[in-house]
Amino acid sequence: MKRSFIREILEHTTNQTISFAGGLPNESLFPYEALRDSGYRALSEPSSLQYTTSQGYRPLREKIAEHYTKQGFPTKSDEILITSGSQQALDIITRYYHSREITIEAPSYLGAMNVFNLNRLEQSAVTLETDGIDIDGFALSFQQSKLAYLIPDFQNPTGLTYSEEKRRAVAEHIENTGGILIEDSPYSELFFERSYPSISSMIPEQSYHLGSFSKVLAPALRIGWIRASEPLLQPLIPYKEAMDLHTNSVAQRIIADYLSDTEAFQRHLETLRSSYGQKMELFAKALDEFLPMFQYNKPKGGMFIYGSLDGISTSSLVQKCLQKDVVFVPGREFYLDGSIDNEIRFNFTNSSEDKIIEGLQIIHSVL
Ligand code: PMP
């Protein structure tokens, strides 16, 4: 096990530090007042403080199921399991599949790689291309592992999005060979232009689809979920029960109450999409002006811009930048073997325009 670079480096930052490191939503966009009102209503009767079922608060599961169904992925509330963030969803599923092999993307989400280690899965990483995972590499690895973990929408860390062709190719391959997909989609609602069909909707009997309110409402509530067919979902419930009985039910009620105003939630999502889209453009423009040697592709959604600096060790660069109060995540953190050391992940959602420009100018001067 190794500590997350981001959590470790946060201990060395000060109020002055310009951070492009954490995947933090922009606080000014939290629907704070609406959630506070929902919090008041969620606590309006003593029964809201009682234990609840392990699978999760039914009205919330119904809301989530409705959302899938509206998007063309028919879902029942019994096909949803509420978890403490999607991080716990990854833990529950891979405790169930402990000690197996698993195919992941290179690079991939560090928090997932850590939990796979914890549950003793043997990870095999396949290169991520600009339109999704390398299909030949995937086919080879999946043939062996029969279990895959993919982040097809605005991936963490790369910001990359799978094309519809790649989604279909992955689904077809999983369908033909048998086996299981864990599709992690905490960023899917944060698209700038359009959304994409989930791979899970193409193979509903062979997939777990993971969602989260962390990026679209508030991470502090720690509410995520697993969407899976009942034969896949039911065996996970004893695991959830053994781990923590159930997810914080006050937080579940707060979100269920907030979601009862469907239009307000839709408006909130639209605000996030347009604001993050503008932020991304602004960050990209600042990169082109102040760090022109950084090579990257603009993401189509999410929170990250990812790219490379030719011939530069970004893990050394970040230590020098930290002394000047600027941080980012060196790409090395996101590879199993740490072999690639000239890449950077920038979070673009959390800093103001002035800080973005100042931070990039500092990185340039350090370079
Ligand atoms: N999966 C991915 C790809 C993530 O980026 C994150 C958060 N950084 C998570 C899962 C965990 O999110 P949470 O537990 O807050 O839902």
mmCIF file of C-alpha atoms and ligand atoms in Angstrom:
data_model
loop_
_atom_site.group_PDB
_atom_site.id
_atom_site.type_symbol
_atom_site.label_atom_id
_atom_site.label_comp_id
_atom_site.label_asym_id
_atom_site.label_seq_id
_atom_site.Cartn_x
_atom_site.Cartn_y
_atom_site.Cartn_z
ATOM 1 C CA MET A 1 0.000 0.000 0.000
ATOM 2 C CA LYS A 2 1.224 3.510 -0.680
ATOM 3 C CA ARG A 3 -0.246 6.799 0.392
ATOM 4 C CA SER A 4 -2.056 8.926 -2.140
ATOM 5 C CA PHE A 5 0.322 11.612 -3.405
ATOM 6 C CA ILE A 6 -2.499 14.108 -3.220
ATOM 7 C CA ARG A 7 -3.435 13.371 0.387
ATOM 8 C CA GLU A 8 0.234 13.400 1.396
ATOM 9 C CA ILE A 9 1.091 16.598 -0.425
ATOM 10 C CA LEU A 10 -1.944 18.335 1.056
ATOM 11 C CA GLU A 11 -0.109 18.125 4.377
ATOM 12 C CA HIS A 12 2.716 20.257 2.944
ATOM 13 C CA THR A 13 0.526 22.930 1.414
ATOM 14 C CA THR A 14 -0.483 26.208 3.017
ATOM 15 C CA ASN A 15 -3.320 28.661 2.416
ATOM 16 C CA GLN A 16 -1.052 30.337 -0.123
ATOM 17 C CA THR A 17 -0.495 27.187 -2.174
ATOM 18 C CA ILE A 18 -1.998 27.221 -5.644
ATOM 19 C CA SER A 19 -3.254 23.680 -6.028
ATOM 20 C CA PHE A 20 -4.013 22.021 -9.344
ATOM 21 C CA ALA A 21 -3.664 18.678 -7.542
ATOM 22 C CA GLY A 22 -6.893 17.456 -5.901
ATOM 23 C CA GLY A 23 -10.014 16.597 -7.899
ATOM 24 C CA LEU A 24 -11.984 19.147 -5.928
ATOM 25 C CA PRO A 25 -15.316 20.492 -7.139
ATOM 26 C CA ASN A 26 -15.602 24.282 -7.103
ATOM 27 C CA GLU A 27 -17.066 25.229 -3.742
ATOM 28 C CA SER A 28 -18.810 28.306 -5.051
ATOM 29 C CA LEU A 29 -21.032 25.997 -7.122
ATOM 30 C CA PHE A 30 -22.234 23.731 -4.312
ATOM 31 C CA PRO A 31 -26.057 24.068 -4.028
ATOM 32 C CA TYR A 32 -25.364 24.945 -0.424
ATOM 33 C CA GLU A 33 -28.616 26.628 0.564
ATOM 34 C CA ALA A 34 -30.837 24.032 -1.087
ATOM 35 C CA LEU A 35 -28.882 21.241 0.626
ATOM 36 C CA ARG A 36 -29.113 23.048 3.955
ATOM 37 C CA ASP A 37 -32.901 23.243 3.563
ATOM 38 C CA SER A 38 -32.967 19.565 2.596
ATOM 39 C CA GLY A 39 -30.851 18.840 5.681
ATOM 40 C CA TYR A 40 -33.418 20.573 7.864
ATOM 41 C CA ARG A 41 -36.264 18.573 6.326
ATOM 42 C CA ALA A 42 -34.229 15.343 6.438
ATOM 43 C CA LEU A 43 -34.043 15.730 10.219
ATOM 44 C CA SER A 44 -37.649 16.768 10.704
ATOM 45 C CA GLU A 45 -38.761 13.526 12.360
ATOM 46 C CA PRO A 46 -37.071 11.280 14.944
ATOM 47 C CA SER A 47 -37.357 8.244 12.653
ATOM 48 C CA SER A 48 -34.812 9.832 10.307
ATOM 49 C CA LEU A 49 -32.194 9.056 12.962
ATOM 50 C CA GLN A 50 -32.997 5.341 13.027
ATOM 51 C CA TYR A 51 -30.998 2.478 11.470
ATOM 52 C CA THR A 52 -31.993 1.727 7.896
ATOM 53 C CA THR A 53 -31.625 -1.133 5.410
ATOM 54 C CA SER A 54 -28.196 -2.155 4.097
ATOM 55 C CA GLN A 55 -29.199 -1.678 0.478
ATOM 56 C CA GLY A 56 -30.037 1.965 1.146
ATOM 57 C CA TYR A 57 -32.921 4.391 1.634
ATOM 58 C CA ARG A 58 -35.583 3.325 -0.837
ATOM 59 C CA PRO A 59 -36.750 6.812 -1.984
ATOM 60 C CA LEU A 60 -33.137 7.606 -2.931
ATOM 61 C CA ARG A 61 -32.737 4.296 -4.783
ATOM 62 C CA GLU A 62 -35.976 5.066 -6.638
ATOM 63 C CA LYS A 63 -34.682 8.479 -7.702
ATOM 64 C CA ILE A 64 -31.420 7.009 -8.980
ATOM 65 C CA ALA A 65 -33.244 4.200 -10.807
ATOM 66 C CA GLU A 66 -35.565 6.768 -12.425
ATOM 67 C CA HIS A 67 -32.558 8.753 -13.637
ATOM 68 C CA TYR A 68 -31.062 5.680 -15.353
ATOM 69 C CA THR A 69 -34.402 4.745 -16.901
ATOM 70 C CA LYS A 70 -34.851 8.266 -18.303
ATOM 71 C CA GLN A 71 -31.424 7.993 -19.899
ATOM 72 C CA GLY A 72 -32.514 4.833 -21.715
ATOM 73 C CA PHE A 73 -31.010 2.323 -19.266
ATOM 74 C CA PRO A 74 -34.093 0.691 -17.658
ATOM 75 C CA THR A 75 -33.390 0.239 -13.949
ATOM 76 C CA LYS A 76 -35.379 -0.806 -10.858
ATOM 77 C CA SER A 77 -34.713 0.458 -7.353
ATOM 78 C CA ASP A 78 -33.762 -3.115 -6.369
ATOM 79 C CA GLU A 79 -30.879 -2.873 -8.828
ATOM 80 C CA ILE A 80 -29.261 -0.064 -6.800
ATOM 81 C CA LEU A 81 -27.039 -0.423 -3.727
ATOM 82 C CA ILE A 82 -26.161 2.816 -1.921
ATOM 83 C CA THR A 83 -22.531 3.060 -0.793
ATOM 84 C CA SER A 84 -20.312 5.497 1.142
ATOM 85 C CA GLY A 85 -19.028 7.190 -1.987
ATOM 86 C CA SER A 86 -18.076 5.197 -5.057
ATOM 87 C CA GLN A 87 -14.798 4.496 -3.259
ATOM 88 C CA GLN A 88 -16.664 2.047 -1.021
ATOM 89 C CA ALA A 89 -18.401 0.583 -4.081
ATOM 90 C CA LEU A 90 -14.947 -0.331 -5.414
ATOM 91 C CA ASP A 91 -14.074 -1.913 -2.074
ATOM 92 C CA ILE A 92 -17.297 -3.954 -1.832
ATOM 93 C CA ILE A 93 -17.029 -5.314 -5.365
ATOM 94 C CA THR A 94 -13.359 -6.191 -5.160
ATOM 95 C CA ARG A 95 -13.709 -7.822 -1.751
ATOM 96 C CA TYR A 96 -16.195 -10.067 -3.499
ATOM 97 C CA TYR A 97 -13.727 -10.684 -6.367
ATOM 98 C CA HIS A 98 -10.675 -10.706 -4.059
ATOM 99 C CA SER A 99 -7.404 -12.255 -5.219
ATOM 100 C CA ARG A 100 -8.546 -12.335 -8.867
ATOM 101 C CA GLU A 101 -6.799 -10.780 -11.829
ATOM 102 C CA ILE A 102 -8.203 -7.482 -13.061
ATOM 103 C CA THR A 103 -7.642 -5.514 -16.266
ATOM 104 C CA ILE A 104 -7.291 -1.762 -15.729
ATOM 105 C CA GLU A 105 -6.354 1.254 -17.832
ATOM 106 C CA ALA A 106 -2.848 2.753 -17.892
ATOM 107 C CA PRO A 107 -2.929 5.323 -16.375
ATOM 108 C CA SER A 108 -5.808 4.779 -13.930
ATOM 109 C CA TYR A 109 -7.453 6.177 -10.804
ATOM 110 C CA LEU A 110 -5.021 5.844 -7.908
ATOM 111 C CA GLY A 111 -7.746 5.269 -5.299
ATOM 112 C CA ALA A 112 -8.976 2.254 -7.250
ATOM 113 C CA MET A 113 -5.477 0.823 -7.699
ATOM 114 C CA ASN A 114 -4.965 1.104 -3.935
ATOM 115 C CA VAL A 115 -8.202 -0.650 -3.048
ATOM 116 C CA PHE A 116 -7.416 -3.408 -5.571
ATOM 117 C CA ASN A 117 -4.083 -3.906 -3.796
ATOM 118 C CA LEU A 118 -5.848 -3.997 -0.460
ATOM 119 C CA ASN A 119 -8.099 -6.777 -1.747
ATOM 120 C CA ARG A 120 -5.120 -8.563 -3.309
ATOM 121 C CA LEU A 121 -6.196 -8.368 -6.913
ATOM 122 C CA GLU A 122 -3.484 -8.782 -9.497
ATOM 123 C CA GLN A 123 -3.725 -5.772 -11.794
ATOM 124 C CA SER A 124 -2.788 -5.778 -15.421
ATOM 125 C CA ALA A 125 -2.742 -2.369 -17.114
ATOM 126 C CA VAL A 126 -3.577 -1.752 -20.779
ATOM 127 C CA THR A 127 -2.665 1.471 -22.635
ATOM 128 C CA LEU A 128 -5.326 4.126 -22.901
ATOM 129 C CA GLU A 129 -5.513 5.692 -26.373
ATOM 130 C CA THR A 130 -7.210 8.999 -27.143
ATOM 131 C CA ASP A 131 -10.504 7.244 -28.012
ATOM 132 C CA GLY A 132 -10.413 4.649 -25.224
ATOM 133 C CA ILE A 133 -8.517 1.540 -24.218
ATOM 134 C CA ASP A 134 -6.319 -0.248 -26.778
ATOM 135 C CA ILE A 135 -8.731 -2.978 -27.873
ATOM 136 C CA ASP A 136 -6.147 -5.617 -28.812
ATOM 137 C CA GLY A 137 -4.381 -5.189 -25.491
ATOM 138 C CA PHE A 138 -7.722 -5.277 -23.715
ATOM 139 C CA ALA A 139 -8.777 -8.497 -25.488
ATOM 140 C CA LEU A 140 -5.518 -10.189 -24.551
ATOM 141 C CA SER A 141 -5.634 -9.170 -20.902
ATOM 142 C CA PHE A 142 -9.380 -9.716 -20.428
ATOM 143 C CA GLN A 143 -9.188 -13.210 -21.865
ATOM 144 C CA GLN A 144 -7.092 -14.047 -18.843
ATOM 145 C CA SER A 145 -8.672 -11.874 -16.113
ATOM 146 C CA LYS A 146 -12.396 -11.915 -17.081
ATOM 147 C CA LEU A 147 -12.715 -8.818 -14.872
ATOM 148 C CA ALA A 148 -12.110 -5.215 -15.951
ATOM 149 C CA TYR A 149 -12.167 -1.794 -14.298
ATOM 150 C CA LEU A 150 -12.730 1.078 -16.743
ATOM 151 C CA ILE A 151 -13.542 4.802 -16.473
ATOM 152 C CA PRO A 152 -14.932 5.608 -19.936
ATOM 153 C CA ASP A 153 -16.273 9.125 -19.228
ATOM 154 C CA PHE A 154 -13.766 11.991 -18.815
ATOM 155 C CA GLN A 155 -11.365 9.634 -17.142
ATOM 156 C CA ASN A 156 -9.374 10.302 -13.998
ATOM 157 C CA PRO A 157 -6.529 11.147 -14.537
ATOM 158 C CA THR A 158 -6.433 11.681 -18.322
ATOM 159 C CA GLY A 159 -9.799 13.363 -18.989
ATOM 160 C CA LEU A 160 -10.157 10.995 -21.973
ATOM 161 C CA THR A 161 -13.522 9.752 -23.223
ATOM 162 C CA TYR A 162 -14.222 6.493 -25.029
ATOM 163 C CA SER A 163 -15.707 6.838 -28.521
ATOM 164 C CA GLU A 164 -18.986 5.027 -29.146
ATOM 165 C CA GLU A 165 -17.117 2.524 -31.346
ATOM 166 C CA LYS A 166 -14.700 1.684 -28.531
ATOM 167 C CA ARG A 167 -17.599 1.360 -26.070
ATOM 168 C CA ARG A 168 -19.325 -1.099 -28.390
ATOM 169 C CA ALA A 169 -16.091 -2.988 -29.037
ATOM 170 C CA VAL A 170 -15.432 -3.393 -25.292
ATOM 171 C CA ALA A 171 -19.050 -4.457 -24.650
ATOM 172 C CA GLU A 172 -18.975 -6.966 -27.495
ATOM 173 C CA HIS A 173 -15.751 -8.439 -26.271
ATOM 174 C CA ILE A 174 -17.034 -8.849 -22.709
ATOM 175 C CA GLU A 175 -20.286 -10.325 -23.995
ATOM 176 C CA ASN A 176 -18.497 -12.845 -26.196
ATOM 177 C CA THR A 177 -15.929 -13.964 -23.650
ATOM 178 C CA GLY A 178 -18.080 -13.850 -20.510
ATOM 179 C CA GLY A 179 -16.671 -12.024 -17.508
ATOM 180 C CA ILE A 180 -17.515 -8.823 -15.732
ATOM 181 C CA LEU A 181 -17.064 -5.066 -16.172
ATOM 182 C CA ILE A 182 -16.746 -2.564 -13.337
ATOM 183 C CA GLU A 183 -17.572 0.772 -14.999
ATOM 184 C CA ASP A 184 -16.750 3.779 -12.821
ATOM 185 C CA SER A 185 -18.560 6.936 -13.911
ATOM 186 C CA PRO A 186 -18.421 9.700 -11.323
ATOM 187 C CA TYR A 187 -17.850 12.345 -14.030
ATOM 188 C CA SER A 188 -20.405 11.264 -16.651
ATOM 189 C CA GLU A 189 -22.837 14.120 -15.884
ATOM 190 C CA LEU A 190 -20.084 16.724 -16.221
ATOM 191 C CA PHE A 191 -20.032 16.771 -20.026
ATOM 192 C CA PHE A 192 -19.420 20.010 -21.922
ATOM 193 C CA GLU A 193 -21.312 19.158 -25.096
ATOM 194 C CA ARG A 194 -22.946 15.747 -24.956
ATOM 195 C CA SER A 195 -23.246 12.610 -22.866
ATOM 196 C CA TYR A 196 -22.248 9.102 -23.949
ATOM 197 C CA PRO A 197 -24.064 5.776 -23.525
ATOM 198 C CA SER A 198 -22.551 3.704 -20.730
ATOM 199 C CA ILE A 199 -20.897 0.421 -21.652
ATOM 200 C CA SER A 200 -22.937 -1.163 -18.843
ATOM 201 C CA SER A 201 -26.188 -0.349 -20.661
ATOM 202 C CA MET A 202 -24.928 -2.553 -23.530
ATOM 203 C CA ILE A 203 -24.177 -5.524 -21.208
ATOM 204 C CA PRO A 204 -26.523 -5.049 -18.217
ATOM 205 C CA GLU A 205 -26.167 -8.653 -17.027
ATOM 206 C CA GLN A 206 -22.368 -8.480 -16.955
ATOM 207 C CA SER A 207 -21.642 -5.110 -15.412
ATOM 208 C CA TYR A 208 -21.518 -3.006 -12.298
ATOM 209 C CA HIS A 209 -22.080 0.681 -13.043
ATOM 210 C CA LEU A 210 -20.749 2.980 -10.320
ATOM 211 C CA GLY A 211 -22.097 6.459 -9.696
ATOM 212 C CA SER A 212 -21.504 9.186 -7.140
ATOM 213 C CA PHE A 213 -22.957 12.464 -5.907
ATOM 214 C CA SER A 214 -19.460 13.667 -4.963
ATOM 215 C CA LYS A 215 -18.740 15.555 -8.182
ATOM 216 C CA VAL A 216 -22.288 16.772 -8.928
ATOM 217 C CA LEU A 217 -23.532 17.677 -5.433
ATOM 218 C CA ALA A 218 -21.015 17.510 -2.594
ATOM 219 C CA PRO A 219 -18.255 15.021 -1.748
ATOM 220 C CA ALA A 220 -18.683 15.528 2.007
ATOM 221 C CA LEU A 221 -22.028 13.702 1.926
ATOM 222 C CA ARG A 222 -20.159 10.518 0.870
ATOM 223 C CA ILE A 223 -22.999 9.054 -1.183
ATOM 224 C CA GLY A 224 -22.357 6.811 -4.168
ATOM 225 C CA TRP A 225 -24.006 3.705 -5.566
ATOM 226 C CA ILE A 226 -23.689 0.504 -7.561
ATOM 227 C CA ARG A 227 -26.154 -0.240 -10.358
ATOM 228 C CA ALA A 228 -26.239 -3.939 -11.291
ATOM 229 C CA SER A 229 -28.700 -6.668 -12.226
ATOM 230 C CA GLU A 230 -30.132 -8.407 -9.178
ATOM 231 C CA PRO A 231 -28.109 -11.632 -9.607
ATOM 232 C CA LEU A 232 -24.918 -9.511 -9.509
ATOM 233 C CA LEU A 233 -26.084 -7.072 -6.845
ATOM 234 C CA GLN A 234 -27.659 -9.372 -4.259
ATOM 235 C CA PRO A 235 -24.434 -11.229 -3.316
ATOM 236 C CA LEU A 236 -22.803 -7.861 -2.508
ATOM 237 C CA ILE A 237 -25.352 -6.927 0.136
ATOM 238 C CA PRO A 238 -23.917 -9.196 2.886
ATOM 239 C CA TYR A 239 -20.543 -7.527 2.228
ATOM 240 C CA LYS A 240 -22.031 -4.074 2.700
ATOM 241 C CA GLU A 241 -23.781 -5.292 5.831
ATOM 242 C CA ALA A 242 -20.554 -6.706 7.274
ATOM 243 C CA MET A 243 -18.582 -3.576 6.415
ATOM 244 C CA ASP A 244 -20.770 -0.836 7.924
ATOM 245 C CA LEU A 245 -24.415 -2.031 8.195
ATOM 246 C CA HIS A 246 -25.586 0.831 5.983
ATOM 247 C CA THR A 247 -24.527 4.165 4.517
ATOM 248 C CA ASN A 248 -25.197 7.294 6.609
ATOM 249 C CA SER A 249 -28.958 7.562 6.262
ATOM 250 C CA VAL A 250 -29.222 11.263 7.105
ATOM 251 C CA ALA A 251 -27.007 12.028 4.096
ATOM 252 C CA GLN A 252 -29.152 9.679 1.983
ATOM 253 C CA ARG A 253 -32.308 11.518 3.070
ATOM 254 C CA ILE A 254 -30.748 14.912 2.367
ATOM 255 C CA ILE A 255 -30.003 13.897 -1.209
ATOM 256 C CA ALA A 256 -33.402 12.224 -1.731
ATOM 257 C CA ASP A 257 -35.087 15.412 -0.553
ATOM 258 C CA TYR A 258 -32.882 17.595 -2.762
ATOM 259 C CA LEU A 259 -33.636 15.399 -5.804
ATOM 260 C CA SER A 260 -37.390 15.675 -5.310
ATOM 261 C CA ASP A 261 -37.119 19.011 -7.160
ATOM 262 C CA THR A 262 -35.978 17.403 -10.429
ATOM 263 C CA GLU A 263 -35.844 20.689 -12.307
ATOM 264 C CA ALA A 264 -33.603 22.332 -9.715
ATOM 265 C CA PHE A 265 -31.156 19.427 -10.004
ATOM 266 C CA GLN A 266 -31.185 19.673 -13.799
ATOM 267 C CA ARG A 267 -30.522 23.415 -13.609
ATOM 268 C CA HIS A 268 -27.684 22.774 -11.182
ATOM 269 C CA LEU A 269 -26.134 20.218 -13.554
ATOM 270 C CA GLU A 270 -26.376 22.671 -16.437
ATOM 271 C CA THR A 271 -24.651 25.346 -14.349
ATOM 272 C CA LEU A 272 -21.837 22.938 -13.501
ATOM 273 C CA ARG A 273 -21.404 21.864 -17.124
ATOM 274 C CA SER A 274 -21.214 25.374 -18.512
ATOM 275 C CA SER A 275 -19.081 26.733 -15.709
ATOM 276 C CA TYR A 276 -16.577 23.839 -15.846
ATOM 277 C CA GLY A 277 -16.568 24.024 -19.655
ATOM 278 C CA GLN A 278 -15.573 27.695 -19.454
ATOM 279 C CA LYS A 279 -12.989 26.948 -16.778
ATOM 280 C CA MET A 280 -11.460 24.244 -18.976
ATOM 281 C CA GLU A 281 -11.223 26.654 -21.948
ATOM 282 C CA LEU A 282 -9.633 29.251 -19.739
ATOM 283 C CA PHE A 283 -7.097 26.783 -18.358
ATOM 284 C CA ALA A 284 -6.269 25.542 -21.870
ATOM 285 C CA LYS A 285 -5.757 29.115 -23.102
ATOM 286 C CA ALA A 286 -3.492 29.858 -20.131
ATOM 287 C CA LEU A 287 -1.520 26.653 -20.818
ATOM 288 C CA ASP A 288 -0.997 27.651 -24.454
ATOM 289 C CA GLU A 289 0.191 31.085 -23.400
ATOM 290 C CA PHE A 290 2.232 30.381 -20.267
ATOM 291 C CA LEU A 291 3.287 26.735 -20.628
ATOM 292 C CA PRO A 292 3.419 26.223 -24.396
ATOM 293 C CA MET A 293 5.727 23.193 -24.132
ATOM 294 C CA PHE A 294 2.941 21.212 -22.389
ATOM 295 C CA GLN A 295 1.301 18.813 -24.861
ATOM 296 C CA TYR A 296 -2.289 17.859 -24.182
ATOM 297 C CA ASN A 297 -5.734 17.305 -25.659
ATOM 298 C CA LYS A 298 -8.716 19.250 -24.388
ATOM 299 C CA PRO A 299 -11.110 17.019 -22.416
ATOM 300 C CA LYS A 300 -14.813 16.809 -23.350
ATOM 301 C CA GLY A 301 -15.928 16.944 -19.719
ATOM 302 C CA GLY A 302 -14.886 16.196 -16.159
ATOM 303 C CA MET A 303 -12.286 17.991 -14.070
ATOM 304 C CA PHE A 304 -8.842 17.243 -15.469
ATOM 305 C CA ILE A 305 -6.442 18.306 -18.207
ATOM 306 C CA TYR A 306 -3.685 15.760 -18.741
ATOM 307 C CA GLY A 307 -0.562 15.938 -20.844
ATOM 308 C CA SER A 308 3.198 15.662 -21.068
ATOM 309 C CA LEU A 309 6.410 17.691 -20.987
ATOM 310 C CA ASP A 310 9.072 16.268 -23.282
ATOM 311 C CA GLY A 311 12.178 15.137 -21.414
ATOM 312 C CA ILE A 312 11.090 16.490 -18.015
ATOM 313 C CA SER A 313 10.741 14.452 -14.834
ATOM 314 C CA THR A 314 7.481 15.869 -13.501
ATOM 315 C CA SER A 315 7.919 14.120 -10.144
ATOM 316 C CA SER A 316 11.088 16.210 -9.610
ATOM 317 C CA LEU A 317 9.427 19.297 -11.052
ATOM 318 C CA VAL A 318 6.558 19.130 -8.558
ATOM 319 C CA GLN A 319 8.939 19.106 -5.587
ATOM 320 C CA LYS A 320 10.557 22.313 -6.864
ATOM 321 C CA CYS A 321 7.163 23.870 -7.607
ATOM 322 C CA LEU A 322 5.980 22.999 -4.106
ATOM 323 C CA GLN A 323 8.752 25.236 -2.711
ATOM 324 C CA LYS A 324 7.165 28.054 -4.739
ATOM 325 C CA ASP A 325 3.682 27.139 -3.508
ATOM 326 C CA VAL A 326 2.281 25.488 -6.613
ATOM 327 C CA VAL A 327 1.252 21.825 -6.853
ATOM 328 C CA PHE A 328 -0.068 19.409 -9.463
ATOM 329 C CA VAL A 329 -0.022 15.611 -9.665
ATOM 330 C CA PRO A 330 2.865 14.021 -11.589
ATOM 331 C CA GLY A 331 1.508 11.338 -13.947
ATOM 332 C CA ARG A 332 3.817 8.696 -12.477
ATOM 333 C CA GLU A 333 1.380 8.317 -9.579
ATOM 334 C CA PHE A 334 -1.225 6.842 -11.887
ATOM 335 C CA TYR A 335 0.859 4.007 -13.345
ATOM 336 C CA LEU A 336 1.259 0.626 -11.666
ATOM 337 C CA ASP A 337 5.016 0.545 -12.234
ATOM 338 C CA GLY A 338 5.626 4.312 -12.135
ATOM 339 C CA SER A 339 7.550 3.953 -15.395
ATOM 340 C CA ILE A 340 6.251 7.110 -17.106
ATOM 341 C CA ASP A 341 7.537 10.262 -15.485
ATOM 342 C CA ASN A 342 6.932 13.152 -17.888
ATOM 343 C CA GLU A 343 3.167 13.573 -17.503
ATOM 344 C CA ILE A 344 1.019 15.896 -15.403
ATOM 345 C CA ARG A 345 -2.583 15.955 -14.274
ATOM 346 C CA PHE A 346 -4.019 19.428 -13.757
ATOM 347 C CA ASN A 347 -7.339 19.967 -12.008
ATOM 348 C CA PHE A 348 -9.002 22.968 -13.662
ATOM 349 C CA THR A 349 -12.228 23.282 -11.641
ATOM 350 C CA ASN A 350 -10.993 24.593 -8.356
ATOM 351 C CA SER A 351 -8.738 27.655 -8.957
ATOM 352 C CA SER A 352 -9.689 31.188 -9.954
ATOM 353 C CA GLU A 353 -8.515 32.659 -13.278
ATOM 354 C CA ASP A 354 -5.829 34.749 -11.532
ATOM 355 C CA LYS A 355 -4.491 31.728 -9.658
ATOM 356 C CA ILE A 356 -4.457 29.609 -12.822
ATOM 357 C CA ILE A 357 -2.313 32.184 -14.630
ATOM 358 C CA GLU A 358 -0.050 32.805 -11.636
ATOM 359 C CA GLY A 359 0.400 29.054 -11.011
ATOM 360 C CA LEU A 360 1.275 28.258 -14.619
ATOM 361 C CA GLN A 361 3.727 31.186 -14.783
ATOM 362 C CA ILE A 362 5.475 29.831 -11.680
ATOM 363 C CA ILE A 363 5.709 26.337 -13.185
ATOM 364 C CA HIS A 364 7.189 27.903 -16.331
ATOM 365 C CA SER A 365 9.794 29.828 -14.345
ATOM 366 C CA VAL A 366 10.762 26.695 -12.390
ATOM 367 C CA LEU A 367 11.132 24.782 -15.672
HETATM 368 N N1 PMP B 1 -13.683 6.869 -8.948
HETATM 369 C C1 PMP B 1 -13.030 7.848 -9.562
HETATM 370 C C2 PMP B 1 -12.611 7.654 -10.975
HETATM 371 C C3 PMP B 1 -12.722 9.037 -8.893
HETATM 372 O O1 PMP B 1 -12.060 9.999 -9.529
HETATM 373 C C4 PMP B 1 -13.143 9.184 -7.543
HETATM 374 C C5 PMP B 1 -12.855 10.439 -6.736
HETATM 375 N N2 PMP B 1 -11.693 11.089 -6.979
HETATM 376 C C6 PMP B 1 -13.832 8.134 -6.950
HETATM 377 C C7 PMP B 1 -14.102 6.992 -7.675
HETATM 378 C C8 PMP B 1 -14.295 8.191 -5.518
HETATM 379 O O2 PMP B 1 -15.289 9.157 -5.336
HETATM 380 P P1 PMP B 1 -16.308 9.181 -4.146
HETATM 381 O O3 PMP B 1 -15.958 8.098 -3.181
HETATM 382 O O4 PMP B 1 -16.209 10.531 -3.540
HETATM 383 O O5 PMP B 1 -17.654 8.923 -4.770
#
